[in-house]
Coordinates of C-alpha atoms in Angstrom, one line a residue:
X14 CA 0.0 0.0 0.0
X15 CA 1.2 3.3 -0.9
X16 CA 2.2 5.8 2.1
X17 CA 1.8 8.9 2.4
X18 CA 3.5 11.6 4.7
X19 CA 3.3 15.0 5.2
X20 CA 6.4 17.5 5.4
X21 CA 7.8 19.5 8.6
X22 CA 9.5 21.9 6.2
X23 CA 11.7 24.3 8.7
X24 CA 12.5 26.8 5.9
X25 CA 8.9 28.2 6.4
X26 CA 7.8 27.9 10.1
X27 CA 9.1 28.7 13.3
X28 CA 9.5 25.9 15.8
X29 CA 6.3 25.6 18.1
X30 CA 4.5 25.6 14.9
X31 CA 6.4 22.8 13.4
X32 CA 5.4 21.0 16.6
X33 CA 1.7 21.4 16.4
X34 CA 2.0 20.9 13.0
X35 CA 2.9 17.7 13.3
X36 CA 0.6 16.7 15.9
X37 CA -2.3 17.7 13.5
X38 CA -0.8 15.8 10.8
X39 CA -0.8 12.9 12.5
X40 CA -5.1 13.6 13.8
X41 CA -5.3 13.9 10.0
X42 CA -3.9 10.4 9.4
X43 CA -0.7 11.1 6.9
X44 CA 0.8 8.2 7.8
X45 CA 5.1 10.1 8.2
X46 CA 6.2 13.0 8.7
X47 CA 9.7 14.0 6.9
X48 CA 11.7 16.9 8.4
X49 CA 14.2 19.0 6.5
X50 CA 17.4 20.2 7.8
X51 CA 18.1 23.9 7.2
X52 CA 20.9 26.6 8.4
X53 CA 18.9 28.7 6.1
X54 CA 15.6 29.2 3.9
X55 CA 15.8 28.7 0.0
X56 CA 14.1 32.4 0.0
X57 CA 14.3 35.2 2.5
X58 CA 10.3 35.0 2.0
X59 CA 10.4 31.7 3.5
X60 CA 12.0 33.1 6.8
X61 CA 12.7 30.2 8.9
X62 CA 15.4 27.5 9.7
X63 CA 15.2 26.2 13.4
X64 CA 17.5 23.4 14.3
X65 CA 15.8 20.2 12.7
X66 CA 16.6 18.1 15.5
X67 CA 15.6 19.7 18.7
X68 CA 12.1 19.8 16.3
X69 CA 12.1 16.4 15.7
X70 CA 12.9 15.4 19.7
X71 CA 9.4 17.8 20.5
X72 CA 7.7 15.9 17.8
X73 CA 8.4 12.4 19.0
X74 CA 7.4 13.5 22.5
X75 CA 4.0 15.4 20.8
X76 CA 2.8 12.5 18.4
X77 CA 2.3 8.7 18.9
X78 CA 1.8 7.4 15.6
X79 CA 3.5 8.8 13.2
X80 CA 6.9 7.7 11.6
X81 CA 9.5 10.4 11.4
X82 CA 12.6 10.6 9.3
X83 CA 15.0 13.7 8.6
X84 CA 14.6 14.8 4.6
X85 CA 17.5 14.9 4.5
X86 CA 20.0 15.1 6.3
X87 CA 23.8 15.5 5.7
X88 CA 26.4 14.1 8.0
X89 CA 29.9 14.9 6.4
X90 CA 30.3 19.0 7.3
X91 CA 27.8 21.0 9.5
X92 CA 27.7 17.9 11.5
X93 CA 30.6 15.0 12.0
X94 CA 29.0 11.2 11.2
X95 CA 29.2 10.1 14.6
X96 CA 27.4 13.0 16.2
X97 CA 24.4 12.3 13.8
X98 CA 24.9 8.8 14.6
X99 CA 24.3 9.8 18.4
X100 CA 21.7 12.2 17.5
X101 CA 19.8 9.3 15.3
X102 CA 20.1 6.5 18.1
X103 CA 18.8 9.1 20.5
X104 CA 15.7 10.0 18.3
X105 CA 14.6 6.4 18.1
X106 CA 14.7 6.0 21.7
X107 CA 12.0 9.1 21.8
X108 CA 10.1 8.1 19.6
X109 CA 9.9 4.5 20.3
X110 CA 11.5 3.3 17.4
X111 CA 9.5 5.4 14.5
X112 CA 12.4 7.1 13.2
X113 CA 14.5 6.9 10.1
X114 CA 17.5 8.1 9.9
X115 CA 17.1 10.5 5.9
X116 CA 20.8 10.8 4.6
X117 CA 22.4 13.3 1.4
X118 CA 25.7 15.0 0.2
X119 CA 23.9 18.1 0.9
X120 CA 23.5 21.6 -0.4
X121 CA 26.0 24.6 -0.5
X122 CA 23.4 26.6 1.5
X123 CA 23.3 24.9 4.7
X124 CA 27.0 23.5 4.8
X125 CA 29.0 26.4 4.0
X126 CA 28.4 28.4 6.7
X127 CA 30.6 25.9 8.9
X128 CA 33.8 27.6 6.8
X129 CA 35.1 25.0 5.2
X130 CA 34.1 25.3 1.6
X131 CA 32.3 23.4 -1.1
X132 CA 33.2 20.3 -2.3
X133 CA 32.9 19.1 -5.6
X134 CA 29.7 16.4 -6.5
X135 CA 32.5 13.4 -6.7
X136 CA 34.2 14.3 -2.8
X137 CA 30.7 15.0 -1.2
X138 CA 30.0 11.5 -2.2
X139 CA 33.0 10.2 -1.2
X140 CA 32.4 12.0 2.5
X141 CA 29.2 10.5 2.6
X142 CA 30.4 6.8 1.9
X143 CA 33.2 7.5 4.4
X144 CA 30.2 9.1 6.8
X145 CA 27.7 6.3 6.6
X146 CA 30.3 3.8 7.3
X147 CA 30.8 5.7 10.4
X148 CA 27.0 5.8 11.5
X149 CA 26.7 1.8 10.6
X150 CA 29.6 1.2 13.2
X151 CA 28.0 3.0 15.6
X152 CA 24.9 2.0 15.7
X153 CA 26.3 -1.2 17.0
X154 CA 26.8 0.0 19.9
X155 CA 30.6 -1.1 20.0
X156 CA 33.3 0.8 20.9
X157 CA 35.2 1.7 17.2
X158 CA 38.1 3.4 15.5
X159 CA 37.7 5.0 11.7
X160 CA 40.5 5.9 10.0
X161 CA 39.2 7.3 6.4
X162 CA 40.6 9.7 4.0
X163 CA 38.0 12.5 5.5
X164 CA 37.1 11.6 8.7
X165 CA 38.4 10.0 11.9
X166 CA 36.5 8.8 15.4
X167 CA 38.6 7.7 17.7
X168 CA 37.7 5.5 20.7
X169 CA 33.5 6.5 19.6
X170 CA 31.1 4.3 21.2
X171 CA 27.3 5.0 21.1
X172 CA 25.7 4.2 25.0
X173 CA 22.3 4.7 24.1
X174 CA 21.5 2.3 21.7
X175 CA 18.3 1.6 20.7
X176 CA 16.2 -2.5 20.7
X177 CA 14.9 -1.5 17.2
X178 CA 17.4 -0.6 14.6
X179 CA 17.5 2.9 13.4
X180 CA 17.0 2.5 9.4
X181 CA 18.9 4.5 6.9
X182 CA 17.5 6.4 3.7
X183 CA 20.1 7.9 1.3
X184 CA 19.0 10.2 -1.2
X185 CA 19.9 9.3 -4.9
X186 CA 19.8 10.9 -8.4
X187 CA 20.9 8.4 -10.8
X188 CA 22.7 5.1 -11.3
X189 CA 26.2 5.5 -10.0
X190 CA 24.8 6.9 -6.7
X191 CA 22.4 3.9 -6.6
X192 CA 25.6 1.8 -7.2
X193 CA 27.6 2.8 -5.0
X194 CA 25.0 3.9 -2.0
X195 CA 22.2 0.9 -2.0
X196 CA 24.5 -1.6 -0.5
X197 CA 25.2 1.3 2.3
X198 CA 21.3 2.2 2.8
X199 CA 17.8 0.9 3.7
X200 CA 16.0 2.8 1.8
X201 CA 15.9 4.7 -1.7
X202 CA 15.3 8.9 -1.5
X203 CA 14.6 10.7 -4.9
X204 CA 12.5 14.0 -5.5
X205 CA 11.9 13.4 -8.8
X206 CA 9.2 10.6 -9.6
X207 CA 11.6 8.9 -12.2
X208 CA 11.0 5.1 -12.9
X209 CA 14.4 4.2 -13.5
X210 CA 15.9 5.0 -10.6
X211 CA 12.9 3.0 -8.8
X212 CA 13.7 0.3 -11.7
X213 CA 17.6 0.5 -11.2
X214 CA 17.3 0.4 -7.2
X215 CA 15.0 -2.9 -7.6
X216 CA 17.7 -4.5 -9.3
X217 CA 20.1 -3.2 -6.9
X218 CA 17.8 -4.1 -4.0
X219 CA 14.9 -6.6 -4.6
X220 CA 13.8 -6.5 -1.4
X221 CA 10.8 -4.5 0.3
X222 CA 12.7 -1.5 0.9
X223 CA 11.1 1.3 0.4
X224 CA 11.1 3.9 -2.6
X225 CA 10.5 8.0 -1.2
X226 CA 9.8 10.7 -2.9
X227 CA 8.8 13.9 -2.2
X228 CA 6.4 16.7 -4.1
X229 CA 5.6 20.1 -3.3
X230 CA 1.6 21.3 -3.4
X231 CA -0.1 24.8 -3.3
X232 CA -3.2 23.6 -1.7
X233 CA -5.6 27.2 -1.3
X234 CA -9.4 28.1 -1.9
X235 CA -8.1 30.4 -4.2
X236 CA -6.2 29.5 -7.1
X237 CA -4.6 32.7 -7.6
X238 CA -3.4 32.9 -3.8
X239 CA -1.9 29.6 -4.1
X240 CA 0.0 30.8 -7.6
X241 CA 1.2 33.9 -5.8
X242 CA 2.3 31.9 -2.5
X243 CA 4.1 29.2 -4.6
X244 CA 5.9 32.1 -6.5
X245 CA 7.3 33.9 -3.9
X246 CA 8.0 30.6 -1.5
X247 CA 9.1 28.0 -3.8
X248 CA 10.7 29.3 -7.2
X249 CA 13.6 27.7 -6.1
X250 CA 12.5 24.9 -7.0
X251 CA 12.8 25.2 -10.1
X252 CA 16.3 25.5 -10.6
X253 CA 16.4 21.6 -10.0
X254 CA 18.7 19.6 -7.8
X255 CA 22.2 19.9 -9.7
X256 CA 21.5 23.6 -9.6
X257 CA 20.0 23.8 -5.7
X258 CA 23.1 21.9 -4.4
X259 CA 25.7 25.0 -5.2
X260 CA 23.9 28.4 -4.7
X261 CA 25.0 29.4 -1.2
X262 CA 22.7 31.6 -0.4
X263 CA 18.8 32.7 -0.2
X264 CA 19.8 36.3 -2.1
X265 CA 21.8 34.1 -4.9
X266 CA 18.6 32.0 -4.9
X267 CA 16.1 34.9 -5.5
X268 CA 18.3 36.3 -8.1
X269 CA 18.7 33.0 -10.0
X270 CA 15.2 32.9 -10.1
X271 CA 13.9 36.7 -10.4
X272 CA 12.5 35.8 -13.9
X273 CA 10.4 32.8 -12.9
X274 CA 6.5 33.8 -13.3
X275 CA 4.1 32.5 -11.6
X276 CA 2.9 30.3 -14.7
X277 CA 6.0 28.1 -14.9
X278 CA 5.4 27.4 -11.2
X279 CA 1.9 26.8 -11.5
X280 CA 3.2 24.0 -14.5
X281 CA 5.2 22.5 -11.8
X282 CA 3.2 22.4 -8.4
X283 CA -0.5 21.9 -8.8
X284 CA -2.0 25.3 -6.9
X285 CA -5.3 25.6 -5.4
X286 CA -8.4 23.8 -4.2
X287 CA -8.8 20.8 -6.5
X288 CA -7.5 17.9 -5.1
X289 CA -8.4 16.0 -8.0
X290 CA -5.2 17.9 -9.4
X291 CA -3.4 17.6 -6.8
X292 CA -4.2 13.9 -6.9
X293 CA -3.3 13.5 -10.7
X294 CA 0.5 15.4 -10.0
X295 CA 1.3 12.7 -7.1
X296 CA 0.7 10.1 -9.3
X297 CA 3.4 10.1 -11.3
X298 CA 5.0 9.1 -8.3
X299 CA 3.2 5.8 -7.8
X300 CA 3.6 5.4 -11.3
X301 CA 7.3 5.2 -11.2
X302 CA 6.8 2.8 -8.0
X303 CA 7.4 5.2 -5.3
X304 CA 5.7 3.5 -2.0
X305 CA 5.9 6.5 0.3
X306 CA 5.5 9.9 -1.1
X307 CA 5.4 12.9 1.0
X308 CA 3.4 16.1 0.6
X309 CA 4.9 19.5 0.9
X310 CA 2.0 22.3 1.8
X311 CA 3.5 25.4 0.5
X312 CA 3.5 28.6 2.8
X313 CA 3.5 28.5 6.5
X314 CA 0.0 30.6 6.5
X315 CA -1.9 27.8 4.6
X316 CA -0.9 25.3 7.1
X317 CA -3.8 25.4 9.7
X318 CA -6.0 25.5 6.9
X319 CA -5.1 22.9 4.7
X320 CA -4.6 20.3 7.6
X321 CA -7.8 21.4 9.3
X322 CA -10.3 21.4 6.2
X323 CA -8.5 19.7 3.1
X324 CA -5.4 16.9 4.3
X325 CA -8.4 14.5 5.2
X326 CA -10.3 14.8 2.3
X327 CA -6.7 14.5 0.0
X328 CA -5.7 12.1 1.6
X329 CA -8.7 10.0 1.3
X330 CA -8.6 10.9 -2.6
X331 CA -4.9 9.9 -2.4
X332 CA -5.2 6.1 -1.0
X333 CA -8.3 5.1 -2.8
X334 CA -6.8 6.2 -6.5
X335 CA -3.4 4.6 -5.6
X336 CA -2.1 0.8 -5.8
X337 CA -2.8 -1.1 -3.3

């Protein structure tokens, strides 16, 4: 059966929110809740970026249900491996094993601020090998030694170590990443519904892992609010992941995408009160075999809304039009 989960994105709300956000996602019966990790927003108009974590820790403690996961999260420079490895073990003690542990190579944005530069695509995926080999060790509970070519731990030994396994996701974007990172993860992330990664990770992986994308929606009662909103929140989006990954700031982001209108984002995220439409756009992802997919409600100030009067009725649309 097709999952669906709903997004605690922390580039647009504050903290408390994010917290009783999640509690009423969870009343509404999404069946996740994913969890970015930002420094800083995509777009000053965004406004937010509180520490994903601490989040996350409320949220376990304010929801009972619910799986979480970080979307994603990258553990090779704001962060060392084996402090996410703590961080991770700790989270599924809270929230009684419903957490997943979302790994990437990251973006410029977030990691840069840290002072130590941007990588090129090739090293920030050798980090991240080095880095998940680090959190695997770990998570055993055993005291270890790591010698790589970019990180060390020395005499590191996790104390706290969950009954239930904390599972890893690794976010992927084409067939040498699922080569090389499949053997290393649980799960497959992508946010783009393409069928042959799904198709490549199946023949990487033919097991029930799981497949999880991610898709950003404009839900309003009026269209032309919801154009507007996706406009000034989410044009970033546009720019696409090789392009996302390397702009280091939110004023490099507005100016990359000063001459997006609010057409070509209203081609690429379905905005306003059909949920038929919406229904039709998050299809592609079942299509390509995704089995969890997880909605992104653009604009902090539609959130009470949409959860209150139109994540029940979606979501009901959702699960009876997808496979089964």
């Amino acid at each position: 059966m097709t999952r669906f989960g709903y997004t605690l994105m922390t580039e647009q709300s504050g903290p408390r929110s994010l917290v009783d956000y999640a509690v009423k996602a969870e009343q509404a019966g999404f069946d996740f809740e994913v969890c970015s990790d930002h420094f800083s927003p995509w777009l000053a108009s965004q406004g937010h970026a509180p520490y994903a974590w601490s989040v996350l820790g409320a949220v376990a403690q304010a929801t009972t249900r619910a799986e979480l996961m970080t979307y994603v999260t990258c553990p090779t420079s704001r962060y060392h491996p084996a402090v996410i490895a703590q961080k991770a073990a700790t989270m599924q003690l809270l929230s009684a094993g419903r957490f997943t542990l979302g790994l990437g190579s990251g973006e410029n944005l977030n990691e840069h601020v840290v002072g130590d530069g941007w990588p090129t695509v090739a090293v920030r995926h050798d980090k991240l090998e080095e880095a998940v080999q680090i959190i695997r060790r770990l998570f055993s509970g055993e005291l270890i030694d790591y010698s790589g070519r970019y990180f060390r731990a020395d005499s590191a030994r996790l104390w706290d170590v969950p009954d239930t396994p904390v599972e890893i996701g690794i976010a992927v974007s084409g067939a040498r990443s699922i080569e090389r990172f499949a053997p290393l993860a649980d799960h497959l992330i992508a946010t783009e519904p393409r069928v042959d990664l799904v198709r490549k990770w199946r023949r990487t992986r033919p097991d029930s892992s799981r497949c999880i994308g991610q898709i950003p929606i404009a839900w309003d009662r009026d269209e032309n609010a919801a154009i507007r909103r996706a406009r000034d929140q989410f044009r970033w989006f546009a720019g696409g992941w090789a392009v996302n990954a390397d702009i280091p700031t939110p004023a490099g982001f507005a100016g990359a995408t000063k001459f997006v209108r609010d057409e070509d984002v209203a081609a690429t995220i379905p905005c306003g009160p059909d949920l038929d439409a919406i229904v039709d756009t998050v299809s592609a992802y079942w299509d390509a075999g995704f089995t969890d997919i997880a909605l992104v409600q653009v604009g902090d100030g539609s959130q009470q809304d949409f959860l209150d009067s139109a994540a029940g009725p979606l979501l009901e649309k959702l699960r009876h039009a997808a496979p089964r």
